[in-house]
mmCIF file of C-alpha atoms and ligand atoms in Angstrom:
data_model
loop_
_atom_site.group_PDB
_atom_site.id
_atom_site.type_symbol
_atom_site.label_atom_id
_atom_site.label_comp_id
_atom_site.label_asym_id
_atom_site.label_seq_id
_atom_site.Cartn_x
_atom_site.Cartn_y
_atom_site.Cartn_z
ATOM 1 C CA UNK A 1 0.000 0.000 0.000
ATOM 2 C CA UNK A 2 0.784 3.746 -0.520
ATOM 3 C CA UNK A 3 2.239 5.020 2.885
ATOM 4 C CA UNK A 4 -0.175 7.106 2.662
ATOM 5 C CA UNK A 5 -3.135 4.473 3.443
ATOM 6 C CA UNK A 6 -1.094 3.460 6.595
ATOM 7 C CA UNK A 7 -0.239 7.169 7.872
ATOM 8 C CA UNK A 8 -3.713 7.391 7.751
ATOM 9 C CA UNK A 9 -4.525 4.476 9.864
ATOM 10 C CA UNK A 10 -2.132 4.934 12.971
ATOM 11 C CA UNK A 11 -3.720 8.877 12.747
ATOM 12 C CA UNK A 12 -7.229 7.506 13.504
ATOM 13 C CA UNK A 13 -5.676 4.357 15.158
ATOM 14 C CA UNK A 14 -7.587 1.804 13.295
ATOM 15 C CA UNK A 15 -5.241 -0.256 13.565
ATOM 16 C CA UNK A 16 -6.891 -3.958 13.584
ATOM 17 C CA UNK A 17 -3.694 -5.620 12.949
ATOM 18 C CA UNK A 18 -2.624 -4.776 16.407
ATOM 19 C CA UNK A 19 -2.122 -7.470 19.279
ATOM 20 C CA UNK A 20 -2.415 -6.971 22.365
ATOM 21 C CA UNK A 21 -0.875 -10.148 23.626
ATOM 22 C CA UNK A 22 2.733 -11.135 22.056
ATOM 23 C CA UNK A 23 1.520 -13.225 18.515
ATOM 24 C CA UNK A 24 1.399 -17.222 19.537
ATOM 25 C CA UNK A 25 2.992 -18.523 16.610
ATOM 26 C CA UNK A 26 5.976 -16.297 17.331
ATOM 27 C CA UNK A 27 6.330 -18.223 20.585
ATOM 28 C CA UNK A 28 5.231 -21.621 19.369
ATOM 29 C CA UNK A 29 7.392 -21.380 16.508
ATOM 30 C CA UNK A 30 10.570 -19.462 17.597
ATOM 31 C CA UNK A 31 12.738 -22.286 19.326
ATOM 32 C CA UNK A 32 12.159 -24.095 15.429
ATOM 33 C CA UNK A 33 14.800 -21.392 14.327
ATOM 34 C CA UNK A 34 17.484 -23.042 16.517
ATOM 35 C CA UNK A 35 18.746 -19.766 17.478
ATOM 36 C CA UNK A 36 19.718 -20.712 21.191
ATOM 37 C CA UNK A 37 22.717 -21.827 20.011
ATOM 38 C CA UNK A 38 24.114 -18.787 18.381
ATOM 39 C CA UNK A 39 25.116 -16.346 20.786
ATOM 40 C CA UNK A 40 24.626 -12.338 19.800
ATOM 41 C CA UNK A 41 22.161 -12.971 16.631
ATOM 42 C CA UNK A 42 20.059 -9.611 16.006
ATOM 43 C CA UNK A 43 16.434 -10.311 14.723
ATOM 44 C CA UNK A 44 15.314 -7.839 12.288
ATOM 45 C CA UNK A 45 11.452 -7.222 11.769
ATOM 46 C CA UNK A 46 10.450 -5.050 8.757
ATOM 47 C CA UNK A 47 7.230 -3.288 8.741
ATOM 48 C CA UNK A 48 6.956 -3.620 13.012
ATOM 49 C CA UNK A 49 4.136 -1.114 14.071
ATOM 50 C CA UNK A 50 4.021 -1.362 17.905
ATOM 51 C CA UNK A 51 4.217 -5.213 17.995
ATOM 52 C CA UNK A 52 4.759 -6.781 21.130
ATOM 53 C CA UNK A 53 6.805 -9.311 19.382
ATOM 54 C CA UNK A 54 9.471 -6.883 19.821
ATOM 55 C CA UNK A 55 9.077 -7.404 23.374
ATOM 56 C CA UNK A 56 9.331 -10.910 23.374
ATOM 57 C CA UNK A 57 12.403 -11.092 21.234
ATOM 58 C CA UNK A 58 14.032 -8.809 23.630
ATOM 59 C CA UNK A 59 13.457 -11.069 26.449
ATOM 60 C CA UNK A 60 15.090 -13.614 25.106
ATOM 61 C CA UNK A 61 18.093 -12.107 24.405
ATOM 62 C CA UNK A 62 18.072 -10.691 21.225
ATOM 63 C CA UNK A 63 18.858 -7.262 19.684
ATOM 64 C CA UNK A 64 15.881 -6.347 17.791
ATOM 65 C CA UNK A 65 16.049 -4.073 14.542
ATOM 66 C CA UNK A 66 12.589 -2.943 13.423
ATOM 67 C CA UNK A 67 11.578 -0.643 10.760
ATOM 68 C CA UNK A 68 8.089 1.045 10.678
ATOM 69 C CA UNK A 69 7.107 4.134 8.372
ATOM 70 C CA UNK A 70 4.739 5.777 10.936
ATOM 71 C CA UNK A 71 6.431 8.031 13.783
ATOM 72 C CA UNK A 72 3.439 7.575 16.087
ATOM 73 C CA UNK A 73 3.481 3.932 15.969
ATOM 74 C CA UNK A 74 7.098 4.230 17.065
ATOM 75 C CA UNK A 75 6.283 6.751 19.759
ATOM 76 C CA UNK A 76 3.505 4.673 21.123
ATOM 77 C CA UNK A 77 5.667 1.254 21.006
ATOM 78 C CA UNK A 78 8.558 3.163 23.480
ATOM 79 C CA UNK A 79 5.493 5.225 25.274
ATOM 80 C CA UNK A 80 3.246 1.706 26.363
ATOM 81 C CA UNK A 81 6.141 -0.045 26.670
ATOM 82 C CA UNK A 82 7.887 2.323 29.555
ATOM 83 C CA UNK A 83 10.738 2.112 27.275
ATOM 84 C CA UNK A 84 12.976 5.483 27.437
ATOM 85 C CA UNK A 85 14.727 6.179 23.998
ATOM 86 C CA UNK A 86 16.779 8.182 22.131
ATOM 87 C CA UNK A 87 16.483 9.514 18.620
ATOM 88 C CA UNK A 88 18.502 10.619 16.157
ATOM 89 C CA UNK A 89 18.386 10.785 12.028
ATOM 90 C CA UNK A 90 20.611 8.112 9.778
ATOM 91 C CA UNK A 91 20.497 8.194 6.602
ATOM 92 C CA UNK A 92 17.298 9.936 6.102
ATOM 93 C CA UNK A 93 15.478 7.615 8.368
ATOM 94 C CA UNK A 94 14.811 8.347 12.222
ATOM 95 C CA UNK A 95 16.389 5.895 14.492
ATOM 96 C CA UNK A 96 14.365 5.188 18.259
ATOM 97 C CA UNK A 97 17.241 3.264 20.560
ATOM 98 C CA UNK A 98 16.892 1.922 23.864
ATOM 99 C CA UNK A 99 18.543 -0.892 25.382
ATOM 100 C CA UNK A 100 18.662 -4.064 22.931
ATOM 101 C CA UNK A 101 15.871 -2.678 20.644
ATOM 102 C CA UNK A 102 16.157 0.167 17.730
ATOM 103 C CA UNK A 103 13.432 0.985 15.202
ATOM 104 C CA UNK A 104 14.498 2.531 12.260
ATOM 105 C CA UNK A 105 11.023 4.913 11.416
ATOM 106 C CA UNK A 106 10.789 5.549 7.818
ATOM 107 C CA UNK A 107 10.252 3.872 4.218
ATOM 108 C CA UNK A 108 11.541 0.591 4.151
ATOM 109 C CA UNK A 109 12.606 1.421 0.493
ATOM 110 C CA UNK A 110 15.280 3.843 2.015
ATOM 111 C CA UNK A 111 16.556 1.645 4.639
ATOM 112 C CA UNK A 112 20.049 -0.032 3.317
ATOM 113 C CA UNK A 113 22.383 -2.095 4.527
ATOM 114 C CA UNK A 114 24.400 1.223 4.390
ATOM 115 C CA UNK A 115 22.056 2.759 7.131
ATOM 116 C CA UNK A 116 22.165 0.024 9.161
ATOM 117 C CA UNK A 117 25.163 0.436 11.632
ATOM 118 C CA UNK A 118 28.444 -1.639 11.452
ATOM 119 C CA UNK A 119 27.299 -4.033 14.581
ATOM 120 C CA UNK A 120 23.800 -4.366 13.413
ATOM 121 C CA UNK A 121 24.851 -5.240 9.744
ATOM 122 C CA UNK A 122 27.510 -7.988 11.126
ATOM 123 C CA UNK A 123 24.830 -9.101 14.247
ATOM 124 C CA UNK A 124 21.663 -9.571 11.774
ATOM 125 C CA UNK A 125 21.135 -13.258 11.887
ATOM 126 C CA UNK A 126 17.203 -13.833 11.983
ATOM 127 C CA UNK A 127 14.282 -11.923 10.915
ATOM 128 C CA UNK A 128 10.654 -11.853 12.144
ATOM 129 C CA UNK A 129 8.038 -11.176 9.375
ATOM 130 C CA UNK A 130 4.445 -11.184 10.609
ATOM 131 C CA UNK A 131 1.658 -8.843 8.815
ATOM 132 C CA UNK A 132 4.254 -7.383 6.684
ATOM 133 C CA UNK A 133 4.768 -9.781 3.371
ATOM 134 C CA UNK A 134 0.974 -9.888 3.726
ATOM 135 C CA UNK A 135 0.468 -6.252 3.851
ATOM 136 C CA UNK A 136 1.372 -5.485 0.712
ATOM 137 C CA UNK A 137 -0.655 -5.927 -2.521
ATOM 138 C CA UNK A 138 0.444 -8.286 -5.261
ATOM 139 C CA UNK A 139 1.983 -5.552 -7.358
ATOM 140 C CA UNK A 140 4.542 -4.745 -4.311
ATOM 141 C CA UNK A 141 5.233 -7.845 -3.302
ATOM 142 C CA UNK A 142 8.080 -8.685 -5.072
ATOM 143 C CA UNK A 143 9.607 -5.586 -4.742
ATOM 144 C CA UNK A 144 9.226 -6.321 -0.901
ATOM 145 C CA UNK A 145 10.496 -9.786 -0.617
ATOM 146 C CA UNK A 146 13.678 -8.615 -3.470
ATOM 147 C CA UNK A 147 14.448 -5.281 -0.410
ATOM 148 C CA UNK A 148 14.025 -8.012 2.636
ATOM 149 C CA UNK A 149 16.560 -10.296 0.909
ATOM 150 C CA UNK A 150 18.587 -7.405 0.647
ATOM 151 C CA UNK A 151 18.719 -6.309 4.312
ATOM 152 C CA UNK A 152 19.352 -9.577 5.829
ATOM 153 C CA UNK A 153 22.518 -11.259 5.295
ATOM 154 C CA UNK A 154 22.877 -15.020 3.767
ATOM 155 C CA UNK A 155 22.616 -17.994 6.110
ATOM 156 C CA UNK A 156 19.857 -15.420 8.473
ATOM 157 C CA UNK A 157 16.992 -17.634 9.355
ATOM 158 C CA UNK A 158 13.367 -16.480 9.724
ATOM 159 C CA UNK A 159 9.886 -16.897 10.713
ATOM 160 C CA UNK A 160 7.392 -15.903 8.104
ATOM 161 C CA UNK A 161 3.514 -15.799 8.945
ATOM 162 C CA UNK A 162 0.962 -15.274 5.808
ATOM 163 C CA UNK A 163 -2.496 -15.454 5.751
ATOM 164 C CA UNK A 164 -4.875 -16.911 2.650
ATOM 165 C CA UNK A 165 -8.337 -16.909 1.393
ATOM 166 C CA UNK A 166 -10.125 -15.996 -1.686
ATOM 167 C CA UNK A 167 -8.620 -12.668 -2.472
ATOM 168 C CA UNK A 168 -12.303 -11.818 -4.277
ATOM 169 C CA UNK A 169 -13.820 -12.461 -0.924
ATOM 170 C CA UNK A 170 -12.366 -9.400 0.883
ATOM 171 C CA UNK A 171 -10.100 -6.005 -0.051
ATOM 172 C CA UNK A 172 -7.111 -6.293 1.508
ATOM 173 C CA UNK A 173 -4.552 -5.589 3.672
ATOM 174 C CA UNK A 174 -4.087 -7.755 4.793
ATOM 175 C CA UNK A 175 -3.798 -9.718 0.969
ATOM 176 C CA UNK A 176 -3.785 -13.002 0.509
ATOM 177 C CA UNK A 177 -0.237 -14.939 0.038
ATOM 178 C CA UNK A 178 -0.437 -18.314 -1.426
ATOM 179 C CA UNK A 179 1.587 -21.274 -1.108
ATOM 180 C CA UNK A 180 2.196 -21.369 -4.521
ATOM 181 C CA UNK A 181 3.094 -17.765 -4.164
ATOM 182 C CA UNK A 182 5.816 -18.106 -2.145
ATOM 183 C CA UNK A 183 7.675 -20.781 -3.732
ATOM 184 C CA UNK A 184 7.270 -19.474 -7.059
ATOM 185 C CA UNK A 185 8.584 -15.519 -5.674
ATOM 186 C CA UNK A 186 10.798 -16.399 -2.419
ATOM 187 C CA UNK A 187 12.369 -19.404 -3.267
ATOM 188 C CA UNK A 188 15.156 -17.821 -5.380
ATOM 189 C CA UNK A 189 16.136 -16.038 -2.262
ATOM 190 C CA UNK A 190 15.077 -18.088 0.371
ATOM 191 C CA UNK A 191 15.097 -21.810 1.429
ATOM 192 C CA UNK A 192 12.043 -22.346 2.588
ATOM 193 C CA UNK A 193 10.030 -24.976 5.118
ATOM 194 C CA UNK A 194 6.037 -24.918 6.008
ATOM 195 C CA UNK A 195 6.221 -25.475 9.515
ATOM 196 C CA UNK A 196 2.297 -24.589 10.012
ATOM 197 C CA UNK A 197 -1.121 -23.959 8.020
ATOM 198 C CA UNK A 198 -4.211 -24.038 10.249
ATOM 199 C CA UNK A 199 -7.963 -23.017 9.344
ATOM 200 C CA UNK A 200 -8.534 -19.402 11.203
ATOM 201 C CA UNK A 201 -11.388 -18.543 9.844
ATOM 202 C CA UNK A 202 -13.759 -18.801 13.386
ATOM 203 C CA UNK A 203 -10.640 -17.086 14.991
ATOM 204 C CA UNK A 204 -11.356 -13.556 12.751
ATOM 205 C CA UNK A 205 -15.006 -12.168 12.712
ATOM 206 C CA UNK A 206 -14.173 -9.960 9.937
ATOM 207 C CA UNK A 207 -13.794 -12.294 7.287
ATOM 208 C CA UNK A 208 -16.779 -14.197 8.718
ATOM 209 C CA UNK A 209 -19.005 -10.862 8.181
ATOM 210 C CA UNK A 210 -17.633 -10.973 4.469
ATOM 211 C CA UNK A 211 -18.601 -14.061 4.047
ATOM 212 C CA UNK A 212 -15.237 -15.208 3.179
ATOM 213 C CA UNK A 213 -15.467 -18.847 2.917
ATOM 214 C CA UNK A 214 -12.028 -20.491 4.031
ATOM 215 C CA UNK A 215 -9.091 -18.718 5.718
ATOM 216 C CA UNK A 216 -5.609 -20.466 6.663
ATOM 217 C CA UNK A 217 -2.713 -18.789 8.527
ATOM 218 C CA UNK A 218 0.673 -20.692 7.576
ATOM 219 C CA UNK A 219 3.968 -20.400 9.333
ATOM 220 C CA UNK A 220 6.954 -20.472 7.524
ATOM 221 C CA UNK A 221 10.886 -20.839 8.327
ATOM 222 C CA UNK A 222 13.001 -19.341 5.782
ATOM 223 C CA UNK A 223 16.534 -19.156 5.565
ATOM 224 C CA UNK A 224 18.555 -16.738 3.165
ATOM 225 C CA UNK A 225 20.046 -18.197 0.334
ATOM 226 C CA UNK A 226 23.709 -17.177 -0.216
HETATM 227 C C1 SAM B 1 -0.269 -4.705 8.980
HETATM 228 S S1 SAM B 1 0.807 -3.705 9.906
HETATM 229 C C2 SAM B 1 1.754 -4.928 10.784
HETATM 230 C C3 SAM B 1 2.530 -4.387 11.925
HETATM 231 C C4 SAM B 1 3.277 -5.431 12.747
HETATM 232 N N1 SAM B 1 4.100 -6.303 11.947
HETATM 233 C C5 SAM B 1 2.319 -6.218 13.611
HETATM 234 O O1 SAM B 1 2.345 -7.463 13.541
HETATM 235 O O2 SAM B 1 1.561 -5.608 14.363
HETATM 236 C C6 SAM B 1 1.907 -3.114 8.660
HETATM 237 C C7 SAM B 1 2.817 -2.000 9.195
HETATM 238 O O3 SAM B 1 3.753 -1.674 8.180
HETATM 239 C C8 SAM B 1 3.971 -0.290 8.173
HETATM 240 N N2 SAM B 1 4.465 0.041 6.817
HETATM 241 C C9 SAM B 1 3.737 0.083 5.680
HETATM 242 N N3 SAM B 1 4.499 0.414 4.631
HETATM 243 C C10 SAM B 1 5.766 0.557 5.110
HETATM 244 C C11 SAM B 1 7.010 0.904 4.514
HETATM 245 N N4 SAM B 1 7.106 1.192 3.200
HETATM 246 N N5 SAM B 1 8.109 0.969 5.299
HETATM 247 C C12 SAM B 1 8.025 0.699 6.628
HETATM 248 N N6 SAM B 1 6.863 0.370 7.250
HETATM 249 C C13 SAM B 1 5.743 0.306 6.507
HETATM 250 C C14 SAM B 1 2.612 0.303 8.519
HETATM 251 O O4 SAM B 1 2.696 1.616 9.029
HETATM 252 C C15 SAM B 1 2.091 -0.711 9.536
HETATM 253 O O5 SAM B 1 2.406 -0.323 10.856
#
């Protein structure tokens, strides 16, 4: 979507995609990453809005690199979260830092490996990607998944969470992401493993009002290619 379709939903703060409780694939699925074993590994998570996945990755040790285009959800992720922070500008891009956890607030387009900082660029090891591959439309997808690819360094593992369902049914975001889809488009970058796909539809009343007849939430692990 255009950024400005998203500006415009953190200003009235309809902002559905929000949890309130950290997202319980993250934690079901995490420990399948096998990160335990590598000590220092920075998680980035592209597209991060106020998630308290952040939060979670934190705790368990990780640095945590997000990016997110809107200032206010930045503000409000450091504000509900007690967090103080420092800010400064890089590369055109504001950067929030507190302990273990910086958000890069801007256009994903102009973060680049360049912005990132020395340690971050060497520490990158995993990546977090829920609602973001899924918020864009089909059009920007690519372009998405080409700029991921080229943020993260090879041999970084992820955990990739997509929803599906008729795209006819409902308007997105969030889109629907086939299977197909992401073998045909991530696969050059990207080994990838289904670790999950599970039926949500009586889990999200909006797609239910629609009428939308099947929904399925998959988790993936990826690993850059490289
Ligand atoms: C569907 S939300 C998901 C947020 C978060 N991943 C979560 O699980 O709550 C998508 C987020 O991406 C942000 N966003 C959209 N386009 C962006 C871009 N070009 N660069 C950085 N962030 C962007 C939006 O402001 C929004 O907060």
């Amino acid at each position: 979507m255009e950024p400005g379709f998203w500006h415009s939903k953190w200003d009235t703060q309809q902002i559905g995609f929000h949890q309130n409780e950290v997202n319980s694939l993250l934690m079901k699925y995490w420990p399948r990453l096998n990160l335990s074993k590598l000590a220092n590994v920075s998680v980035f998570v592209p597209l991060c809005g106020k998630t308290l996945d952040i939060c979670f990755l934190a705790e368990l040790g990780h640095n945590v690199i997000g990016c997110e285009l809107n200032e206010t959800a930045v503000e409000q992720f450091f504000t509900e979260n007690d967090l103080s922070y420092s800010r400064n500008r890089v590369g055109g891009l504001q950067k929030f830092v507190t302990e273990q956890v910086s958000i890069y607030q801007g256009d994903l387009f102009s973060l680049s490996p360049e912005t990132l900082s020395g340690q971050e660029e060497q520490t990158i090891g995993a990546f977090y990607d829920r609602a973001a591959l899924i918020a864009w439309p089909e059009e920007m997808r690519q372009d998405y998944v080409q700029k991921l690819a080229a943020l993260i360094p090879p041999k970084s593992v992820g955990l990739l969470v997509t929803l599906d369902y008729p795209q006819e049914a409902l308007k997105g975001p969030p889109f629907a992401v086939s299977n197909d889809w992401i073998m045909t488009n991530m696969a050059e970058f990207f080994e990838v493993e289904i670790l999950s796909c599970e039926d949500v539809l009586s889990e999200n009343p909006r797609f239910i009002k629609k009428e939308v007849p099947w929904l399925t939430e998959s988790v993936y692990r990826l690993v850059r290619k490289g």
